Amino acid sequence: MRNLCIVLFAIILSGCTDNLFKQSSIGKEYEVLLVSDDSLAKETIRNILETEVEGVPQFEPSFDVVSTNTIDKKNCLSRNIVVITTDSSNYTSTRIEYEKNVYASPQLIVQVMTPTAKTLKEDSAKVHKSLSQLIESAETERAIGDIKSNHNSKYEKAIQEKFSIGILVPKQMSAIKCGENFIWLSNNAATNMQNICIYQFGGTDIDMNHFISKRDSIMRKNIPGEHDNMYMKTVANSVTFKRMESGMRVKGLWEMTNDMMGGPFSARISIDKVHRKTIVAEAFIYAPETKKRNNMRRLEAALYTLSFK
C-alpha cells in the first residue's frame, strides 16, 4: 500500500485574488466543497466524506458535500475545501497536503494529489482516515472557539467547585441540577433538548462493561422519568469504546425504559490517578425526528475542553 503523507502546503487557486484574503468563510458546519473535474476521483472522495456518521440513531453523512469542477471568487471562501489533482507525471503515490485560513477565516483547504483516479480509489482507506480527521479537527477547533466567545461562567464555577475540573459550558445551557458527585446541565428545550452531565465514581480500572454499569446506575438515580418505572438506560449493543492518550471516548445510544424517549450520547472519560477516581463528561440529546449530527458535535467540542485544575 502506498504511503500517505500529510504536510503543509502553499496552494494557488485560480480566481482567488488577494483582496479576498481573510474574509469570513462561508458555508455550513461540516459542509465540504469538493473540487475536481475527474468524475471517478470525485466519486471516491465523495463516498469517503459521506460515510455514515458514528453514534446517531438514523443515517446521517459525516459531511455534507457540495461539488464543483472549478473554483471561483465566491466559493474559494468556503470553510472546508478539498481539491483533487490527478497527475501521473508529477505524482507516483497519493498524498494529502493542507493549509488553514488561506483566503478566509476560519478555513481549511486540503489538496489530495494522486497519479490516477484508480490509484486514489486503491488508497481510499488511508485517505478516509486522514481526510476525515483533518476536517473533524478543524470543525471542532471552530466550535471550541465559538464556545470560548460565549460561555456560561456561572455553571463552570459550579463544576469546578464540585469536581476540581475546568470545562467550558455552552451559553445555551440554561438549567442545572446537582446531585451526589453529579451535575446535569440542559438547555431545557421541549424539542431538541441538549444536555451535558459531569459525574464521577471511584476507581481507575475502566472497561466498556464497567462504564455501562456505572452509567446506568448514575443516570437512573439522577435523571428519572415521569414515573418510578421510567429511567435512562444505555443501549448496550450500540456502544463504541475507544482508548485515547487522555482517557477514553464512548459513543452510543440511550433510551428511557418504559417510555418512548431516546437518542445519542457521547462521553469523555478521564482518569484522576492522584485521587483514584474516574471523571466523566457526557453530552446527550433528545431531538426526535430531526437530524442530530451537528448538535452532538457541538456538545462534544465542549467535552474536549475538560481539564484538571
mmCIF file of C-alpha atoms in Angstrom:
data_model
loop_
_atom_site.group_PDB
_atom_site.id
_atom_site.type_symbol
_atom_site.label_atom_id
_atom_site.label_comp_id
_atom_site.label_asym_id
_atom_site.label_seq_id
_atom_site.Cartn_x
_atom_site.Cartn_y
_atom_site.Cartn_z
ATOM 1 C CA MET A 1 0.000 0.000 0.000
ATOM 2 C CA ARG A 2 1.326 3.411 -0.909
ATOM 3 C CA ASN A 3 2.414 5.710 1.890
ATOM 4 C CA LEU A 4 0.142 8.645 2.571
ATOM 5 C CA CYS A 5 1.730 11.788 3.979
ATOM 6 C CA ILE A 6 0.122 14.946 5.349
ATOM 7 C CA VAL A 7 2.180 18.139 5.173
ATOM 8 C CA LEU A 8 1.606 21.871 4.992
ATOM 9 C CA PHE A 9 1.402 23.303 1.502
ATOM 10 C CA ALA A 10 1.090 26.600 -0.358
ATOM 11 C CA ILE A 11 -1.836 26.342 -2.740
ATOM 12 C CA ILE A 12 -2.702 28.720 -5.557
ATOM 13 C CA LEU A 13 -6.321 28.650 -6.689
ATOM 14 C CA SER A 14 -7.214 30.472 -9.871
ATOM 15 C CA GLY A 15 -9.887 33.094 -9.331
ATOM 16 C CA CYS A 16 -8.999 33.776 -5.684
ATOM 17 C CA THR A 17 -7.304 37.136 -5.548
ATOM 18 C CA ASP A 18 -5.546 38.950 -2.727
ATOM 19 C CA ASN A 19 -8.488 41.206 -1.942
ATOM 20 C CA LEU A 20 -10.381 38.150 -0.673
ATOM 21 C CA PHE A 21 -7.729 37.334 1.910
ATOM 22 C CA LYS A 22 -9.023 36.765 5.449
ATOM 23 C CA GLN A 23 -12.685 37.441 4.751
ATOM 24 C CA SER A 24 -15.135 35.400 6.797
ATOM 25 C CA SER A 25 -15.543 31.933 5.401
ATOM 26 C CA ILE A 26 -18.881 30.791 4.012
ATOM 27 C CA GLY A 27 -20.763 27.515 4.276
ATOM 28 C CA LYS A 28 -22.494 25.460 6.929
ATOM 29 C CA GLU A 29 -20.912 23.415 9.683
ATOM 30 C CA TYR A 30 -19.431 20.160 8.352
ATOM 31 C CA GLU A 31 -20.010 21.248 4.770
ATOM 32 C CA VAL A 32 -17.206 20.496 2.300
ATOM 33 C CA LEU A 33 -16.627 21.977 -1.154
ATOM 34 C CA LEU A 34 -15.222 19.176 -3.333
ATOM 35 C CA VAL A 35 -13.280 20.373 -6.382
ATOM 36 C CA SER A 36 -12.313 18.107 -9.300
ATOM 37 C CA ASP A 37 -13.051 17.599 -12.970
ATOM 38 C CA ASP A 38 -12.314 13.860 -12.704
ATOM 39 C CA SER A 39 -15.613 12.078 -12.080
ATOM 40 C CA LEU A 40 -14.100 8.848 -10.677
ATOM 41 C CA ALA A 41 -11.776 10.702 -8.305
ATOM 42 C CA LYS A 42 -14.637 12.907 -7.212
ATOM 43 C CA GLU A 43 -16.864 9.891 -6.570
ATOM 44 C CA THR A 44 -14.149 8.250 -4.436
ATOM 45 C CA ILE A 45 -13.736 11.293 -2.178
ATOM 46 C CA ARG A 46 -17.488 11.926 -2.028
ATOM 47 C CA ASN A 47 -18.041 8.353 -0.833
ATOM 48 C CA ILE A 48 -15.419 8.925 1.871
ATOM 49 C CA LEU A 49 -16.944 12.200 3.048
ATOM 50 C CA GLU A 50 -20.495 10.854 3.008
ATOM 51 C CA THR A 51 -19.715 7.774 5.121
ATOM 52 C CA GLU A 52 -22.285 7.290 7.889
ATOM 53 C CA VAL A 53 -21.503 9.342 10.966
ATOM 54 C CA GLU A 54 -20.861 7.387 14.151
ATOM 55 C CA GLY A 55 -23.180 7.477 17.150
ATOM 56 C CA VAL A 56 -26.545 8.736 15.852
ATOM 57 C CA PRO A 57 -29.691 6.587 15.600
ATOM 58 C CA GLN A 58 -30.503 7.198 11.932
ATOM 59 C CA PHE A 59 -28.312 7.606 8.850
ATOM 60 C CA GLU A 60 -26.528 10.938 8.538
ATOM 61 C CA PRO A 61 -23.394 11.524 6.449
ATOM 62 C CA SER A 62 -20.162 12.532 8.174
ATOM 63 C CA PHE A 63 -20.045 15.669 5.984
ATOM 64 C CA ASP A 64 -22.337 17.490 3.575
ATOM 65 C CA VAL A 65 -20.678 17.665 0.157
ATOM 66 C CA VAL A 66 -21.043 20.431 -2.411
ATOM 67 C CA SER A 67 -19.354 19.533 -5.692
ATOM 68 C CA THR A 68 -17.816 21.729 -8.381
ATOM 69 C CA ASN A 69 -15.318 21.395 -11.217
ATOM 70 C CA THR A 70 -13.515 24.687 -10.644
ATOM 71 C CA ILE A 71 -13.023 27.377 -8.022
ATOM 72 C CA ASP A 72 -14.259 30.925 -8.463
ATOM 73 C CA LYS A 73 -14.071 34.111 -6.398
ATOM 74 C CA LYS A 74 -17.084 33.174 -4.270
ATOM 75 C CA ASN A 75 -16.583 29.520 -3.478
ATOM 76 C CA CYS A 76 -12.885 29.893 -2.635
ATOM 77 C CA LEU A 77 -14.180 31.424 0.612
ATOM 78 C CA SER A 78 -15.749 28.092 1.624
ATOM 79 C CA ARG A 79 -14.891 26.922 5.147
ATOM 80 C CA ASN A 80 -13.711 23.450 4.031
ATOM 81 C CA ILE A 81 -12.298 22.877 0.539
ATOM 82 C CA VAL A 82 -10.964 19.591 -0.808
ATOM 83 C CA VAL A 83 -9.163 19.879 -4.154
ATOM 84 C CA ILE A 84 -8.320 16.664 -6.035
ATOM 85 C CA THR A 85 -5.429 16.687 -8.518
ATOM 86 C CA THR A 86 -4.749 13.631 -10.698
ATOM 87 C CA ASP A 87 -1.398 13.864 -12.474
ATOM 88 C CA SER A 88 0.746 10.788 -13.202
ATOM 89 C CA SER A 89 3.641 12.915 -14.487
ATOM 90 C CA ASN A 90 4.107 14.640 -11.098
ATOM 91 C CA TYR A 91 2.874 12.102 -8.522
ATOM 92 C CA THR A 92 3.813 8.465 -8.009
ATOM 93 C CA SER A 93 1.610 7.940 -4.938
ATOM 94 C CA THR A 94 -1.335 9.530 -3.184
ATOM 95 C CA ARG A 95 -0.546 12.332 -0.768
ATOM 96 C CA ILE A 96 -2.501 14.902 1.230
ATOM 97 C CA GLU A 97 -1.420 18.451 1.987
ATOM 98 C CA TYR A 98 -3.330 21.174 3.793
ATOM 99 C CA GLU A 99 -3.258 24.765 4.967
ATOM 100 C CA LYS A 100 -5.555 26.903 7.103
ATOM 101 C CA ASN A 101 -7.011 30.381 6.648
ATOM 102 C CA VAL A 102 -5.574 30.997 3.188
ATOM 103 C CA TYR A 103 -8.341 33.120 1.674
ATOM 104 C CA ALA A 104 -10.863 33.257 4.512
ATOM 105 C CA SER A 105 -11.093 32.590 8.224
ATOM 106 C CA PRO A 106 -11.791 30.062 9.580
ATOM 107 C CA GLN A 107 -10.880 27.910 6.600
ATOM 108 C CA LEU A 108 -9.296 24.546 5.821
ATOM 109 C CA ILE A 109 -8.008 23.790 2.324
ATOM 110 C CA VAL A 110 -6.952 20.225 1.630
ATOM 111 C CA GLN A 111 -5.201 19.095 -1.535
ATOM 112 C CA VAL A 112 -5.470 15.411 -2.457
ATOM 113 C CA MET A 113 -2.799 14.629 -5.074
ATOM 114 C CA THR A 114 -2.661 11.273 -6.840
ATOM 115 C CA PRO A 115 -1.294 9.796 -10.073
ATOM 116 C CA THR A 116 -4.665 8.478 -11.248
ATOM 117 C CA ALA A 117 -8.230 8.148 -10.061
ATOM 118 C CA LYS A 118 -7.678 4.381 -9.885
ATOM 119 C CA THR A 119 -4.728 4.897 -7.511
ATOM 120 C CA LEU A 120 -6.865 7.157 -5.349
ATOM 121 C CA LYS A 121 -9.572 4.508 -5.119
ATOM 122 C CA GLU A 122 -7.000 1.894 -4.091
ATOM 123 C CA ASP A 123 -5.760 4.239 -1.353
ATOM 124 C CA SER A 124 -9.245 5.202 -0.184
ATOM 125 C CA ALA A 125 -8.945 3.550 3.259
ATOM 126 C CA LYS A 126 -5.901 5.641 4.228
ATOM 127 C CA VAL A 127 -7.311 8.742 2.580
ATOM 128 C CA HIS A 128 -10.553 8.251 4.524
ATOM 129 C CA LYS A 129 -8.812 8.279 7.902
ATOM 130 C CA SER A 130 -6.540 11.252 7.180
ATOM 131 C CA LEU A 131 -9.101 13.415 5.405
ATOM 132 C CA SER A 132 -11.858 12.836 7.963
ATOM 133 C CA GLN A 133 -9.539 13.619 10.867
ATOM 134 C CA LEU A 134 -8.395 16.870 9.257
ATOM 135 C CA ILE A 135 -11.909 18.196 8.672
ATOM 136 C CA GLU A 136 -13.309 16.982 12.008
ATOM 137 C CA SER A 137 -10.400 18.593 13.882
ATOM 138 C CA ALA A 138 -10.886 21.888 12.043
ATOM 139 C CA GLU A 139 -14.617 21.921 12.822
ATOM 140 C CA THR A 140 -14.016 21.017 16.480
ATOM 141 C CA GLU A 141 -11.491 23.844 16.731
ATOM 142 C CA ARG A 142 -14.083 26.273 15.368
ATOM 143 C CA ALA A 143 -16.772 25.004 17.727
ATOM 144 C CA ILE A 144 -14.477 25.417 20.737
ATOM 145 C CA GLY A 145 -13.715 28.947 19.563
ATOM 146 C CA ASP A 146 -17.444 29.711 19.430
ATOM 147 C CA ILE A 147 -17.918 28.360 22.976
ATOM 148 C CA LYS A 148 -14.980 30.409 24.267
ATOM 149 C CA SER A 149 -16.589 33.580 22.931
ATOM 150 C CA ASN A 150 -19.951 32.840 24.585
ATOM 151 C CA HIS A 151 -19.977 30.507 27.581
ATOM 152 C CA ASN A 152 -21.665 30.114 30.967
ATOM 153 C CA SER A 153 -19.079 31.024 33.606
ATOM 154 C CA LYS A 154 -21.576 30.565 36.462
ATOM 155 C CA TYR A 155 -22.080 26.873 35.706
ATOM 156 C CA GLU A 156 -18.372 26.423 35.025
ATOM 157 C CA LYS A 157 -17.672 27.648 38.553
ATOM 158 C CA ALA A 158 -20.185 25.178 39.996
ATOM 159 C CA ILE A 159 -18.454 22.320 38.165
ATOM 160 C CA GLN A 160 -15.015 23.435 39.297
ATOM 161 C CA GLU A 161 -16.099 23.663 42.936
ATOM 162 C CA LYS A 162 -17.695 20.211 42.874
ATOM 163 C CA PHE A 163 -15.180 18.232 40.808
ATOM 164 C CA SER A 164 -11.985 20.340 40.742
ATOM 165 C CA ILE A 165 -12.009 20.338 36.949
ATOM 166 C CA GLY A 166 -12.349 23.008 34.316
ATOM 167 C CA ILE A 167 -14.693 22.777 31.341
ATOM 168 C CA LEU A 168 -16.298 25.340 29.045
ATOM 169 C CA VAL A 169 -20.101 25.281 29.237
ATOM 170 C CA PRO A 170 -22.027 26.452 26.141
ATOM 171 C CA LYS A 171 -24.158 29.511 26.803
ATOM 172 C CA GLN A 172 -27.400 27.756 25.818
ATOM 173 C CA MET A 173 -27.188 25.587 28.931
ATOM 174 C CA SER A 174 -29.844 27.384 30.982
ATOM 175 C CA ALA A 175 -30.709 24.867 33.720
ATOM 176 C CA ILE A 176 -28.648 22.998 36.284
ATOM 177 C CA LYS A 177 -29.379 20.095 38.623
ATOM 178 C CA CYS A 178 -26.852 18.941 41.213
ATOM 179 C CA GLY A 179 -26.695 15.528 42.855
ATOM 180 C CA GLU A 180 -24.122 13.465 44.704
ATOM 181 C CA ASN A 181 -20.996 13.538 42.528
ATOM 182 C CA PHE A 182 -23.246 14.599 39.666
ATOM 183 C CA ILE A 183 -24.194 17.758 37.736
ATOM 184 C CA TRP A 184 -26.741 17.900 34.912
ATOM 185 C CA LEU A 185 -26.823 20.921 32.590
ATOM 186 C CA SER A 186 -29.533 21.399 29.970
ATOM 187 C CA ASN A 187 -30.959 23.939 27.550
ATOM 188 C CA ASN A 188 -34.352 22.769 28.902
ATOM 189 C CA ALA A 189 -35.912 22.775 25.447
ATOM 190 C CA ALA A 190 -39.130 20.867 24.771
ATOM 191 C CA THR A 191 -37.708 19.716 21.433
ATOM 192 C CA ASN A 192 -34.024 19.447 20.536
ATOM 193 C CA MET A 193 -33.092 19.123 24.198
ATOM 194 C CA GLN A 194 -29.310 19.376 24.641
ATOM 195 C CA ASN A 195 -27.588 18.188 27.812
ATOM 196 C CA ILE A 196 -24.186 17.891 29.448
ATOM 197 C CA CYS A 197 -23.592 15.754 32.532
ATOM 198 C CA ILE A 198 -20.491 15.653 34.711
ATOM 199 C CA TYR A 199 -20.146 12.770 37.154
ATOM 200 C CA GLN A 200 -17.505 10.790 38.969
ATOM 201 C CA PHE A 201 -17.055 7.429 40.650
ATOM 202 C CA GLY A 202 -14.273 5.642 42.472
ATOM 203 C CA GLY A 203 -11.636 3.508 40.772
ATOM 204 C CA THR A 204 -9.473 3.880 37.690
ATOM 205 C CA ASP A 205 -9.702 0.461 36.019
ATOM 206 C CA ILE A 206 -12.466 1.045 33.479
ATOM 207 C CA ASP A 207 -13.641 -1.125 30.603
ATOM 208 C CA MET A 208 -16.780 -0.850 28.485
ATOM 209 C CA ASN A 209 -19.000 -3.106 30.605
ATOM 210 C CA HIS A 210 -17.886 -1.398 33.825
ATOM 211 C CA PHE A 211 -18.650 2.009 32.342
ATOM 212 C CA ILE A 212 -22.103 0.975 31.096
ATOM 213 C CA SER A 213 -22.964 -0.445 34.525
ATOM 214 C CA LYS A 214 -21.813 2.722 36.313
ATOM 215 C CA ARG A 215 -23.527 5.000 33.795
ATOM 216 C CA ASP A 216 -26.864 3.190 34.057
ATOM 217 C CA SER A 217 -26.767 3.314 37.868
ATOM 218 C CA ILE A 218 -25.869 7.022 37.977
ATOM 219 C CA MET A 219 -28.381 8.077 35.324
ATOM 220 C CA ARG A 220 -31.207 6.056 36.878
ATOM 221 C CA LYS A 221 -30.606 7.822 40.161
ATOM 222 C CA ASN A 222 -30.201 11.352 38.797
ATOM 223 C CA ILE A 223 -32.337 11.523 35.632
ATOM 224 C CA PRO A 224 -35.646 9.799 36.455
ATOM 225 C CA GLY A 225 -38.655 9.658 34.150
ATOM 226 C CA GLU A 226 -42.167 10.835 34.913
ATOM 227 C CA HIS A 227 -42.929 7.630 36.807
ATOM 228 C CA ASP A 228 -40.843 5.386 39.078
ATOM 229 C CA ASN A 229 -40.542 2.670 36.450
ATOM 230 C CA MET A 230 -39.105 5.099 33.871
ATOM 231 C CA TYR A 231 -35.350 5.648 33.807
ATOM 232 C CA MET A 232 -32.488 6.252 31.405
ATOM 233 C CA LYS A 233 -30.545 3.214 30.224
ATOM 234 C CA THR A 234 -27.664 2.624 27.813
ATOM 235 C CA VAL A 235 -28.414 0.640 24.667
ATOM 236 C CA ALA A 236 -25.554 -1.783 25.283
ATOM 237 C CA ASN A 237 -25.057 -3.096 21.742
ATOM 238 C CA SER A 238 -24.775 0.471 20.395
ATOM 239 C CA VAL A 239 -21.684 1.437 22.398
ATOM 240 C CA THR A 240 -18.220 2.028 20.959
ATOM 241 C CA PHE A 241 -15.369 2.341 23.459
ATOM 242 C CA LYS A 242 -12.065 3.878 22.357
ATOM 243 C CA ARG A 243 -8.959 4.311 24.496
ATOM 244 C CA MET A 244 -7.038 7.530 23.943
ATOM 245 C CA GLU A 245 -3.973 9.194 25.464
ATOM 246 C CA SER A 246 -6.148 11.490 27.570
ATOM 247 C CA GLY A 247 -8.523 8.719 28.702
ATOM 248 C CA MET A 248 -11.385 7.070 26.863
ATOM 249 C CA ARG A 249 -14.125 8.103 24.472
ATOM 250 C CA VAL A 250 -17.511 6.409 24.445
ATOM 251 C CA LYS A 251 -20.343 6.836 21.960
ATOM 252 C CA GLY A 252 -23.690 5.139 21.837
ATOM 253 C CA LEU A 253 -27.437 5.413 22.244
ATOM 254 C CA TRP A 254 -29.626 5.849 25.327
ATOM 255 C CA GLU A 255 -33.288 5.119 25.904
ATOM 256 C CA MET A 256 -35.859 5.612 28.630
ATOM 257 C CA THR A 257 -37.122 2.308 29.967
ATOM 258 C CA ASN A 258 -40.959 2.133 29.761
ATOM 259 C CA ASP A 259 -41.039 5.334 27.721
ATOM 260 C CA MET A 260 -40.540 6.337 24.078
ATOM 261 C CA MET A 261 -37.622 8.719 24.635
ATOM 262 C CA GLY A 262 -34.103 8.065 23.393
ATOM 263 C CA GLY A 263 -31.180 9.461 21.434
ATOM 264 C CA PRO A 264 -27.389 9.569 21.103
ATOM 265 C CA PHE A 265 -24.773 10.232 23.779
ATOM 266 C CA SER A 266 -21.042 10.841 23.741
ATOM 267 C CA ALA A 267 -18.775 10.714 26.775
ATOM 268 C CA ARG A 268 -15.185 11.593 27.532
ATOM 269 C CA ILE A 269 -13.708 9.594 30.415
ATOM 270 C CA SER A 270 -10.703 10.999 32.266
ATOM 271 C CA ILE A 271 -8.779 9.168 34.959
ATOM 272 C CA ASP A 272 -7.618 11.037 38.068
ATOM 273 C CA LYS A 273 -4.811 8.738 39.215
ATOM 274 C CA VAL A 274 -3.854 11.012 42.113
ATOM 275 C CA HIS A 275 -7.254 10.711 43.788
ATOM 276 C CA ARG A 276 -8.055 7.292 42.248
ATOM 277 C CA LYS A 277 -11.325 8.311 40.671
ATOM 278 C CA THR A 278 -12.908 8.490 37.237
ATOM 279 C CA ILE A 279 -14.398 11.713 35.857
ATOM 280 C CA VAL A 280 -16.964 11.540 33.042
ATOM 281 C CA ALA A 281 -18.097 14.472 30.913
ATOM 282 C CA GLU A 282 -21.059 13.384 28.803
ATOM 283 C CA ALA A 283 -23.289 15.007 26.206
ATOM 284 C CA PHE A 284 -26.658 13.645 25.167
ATOM 285 C CA ILE A 285 -29.581 14.997 23.190
ATOM 286 C CA TYR A 286 -33.258 14.301 22.714
ATOM 287 C CA ALA A 287 -34.375 15.553 19.322
ATOM 288 C CA PRO A 288 -36.988 13.212 17.804
ATOM 289 C CA GLU A 289 -37.464 13.283 14.036
ATOM 290 C CA THR A 290 -34.637 15.777 13.483
ATOM 291 C CA LYS A 291 -31.007 15.484 12.416
ATOM 292 C CA LYS A 292 -28.629 15.165 15.341
ATOM 293 C CA ARG A 293 -25.086 15.197 13.922
ATOM 294 C CA ASN A 294 -24.261 18.893 14.242
ATOM 295 C CA ASN A 295 -25.820 19.373 17.681
ATOM 296 C CA MET A 296 -23.951 16.350 19.033
ATOM 297 C CA ARG A 297 -20.654 17.506 17.575
ATOM 298 C CA ARG A 298 -21.055 20.985 19.084
ATOM 299 C CA LEU A 299 -21.649 19.477 22.511
ATOM 300 C CA GLU A 300 -18.724 17.082 22.026
ATOM 301 C CA ALA A 301 -16.486 20.092 21.371
ATOM 302 C CA ALA A 302 -17.304 21.330 24.880
ATOM 303 C CA LEU A 303 -16.226 17.957 26.305
ATOM 304 C CA TYR A 304 -12.797 18.401 24.711
ATOM 305 C CA THR A 305 -12.200 21.467 26.919
ATOM 306 C CA LEU A 306 -12.186 19.394 30.113
ATOM 307 C CA SER A 307 -9.040 19.843 32.192
ATOM 308 C CA PHE A 308 -7.991 19.015 35.736
ATOM 309 C CA LYS A 309 -7.481 22.015 37.988
#
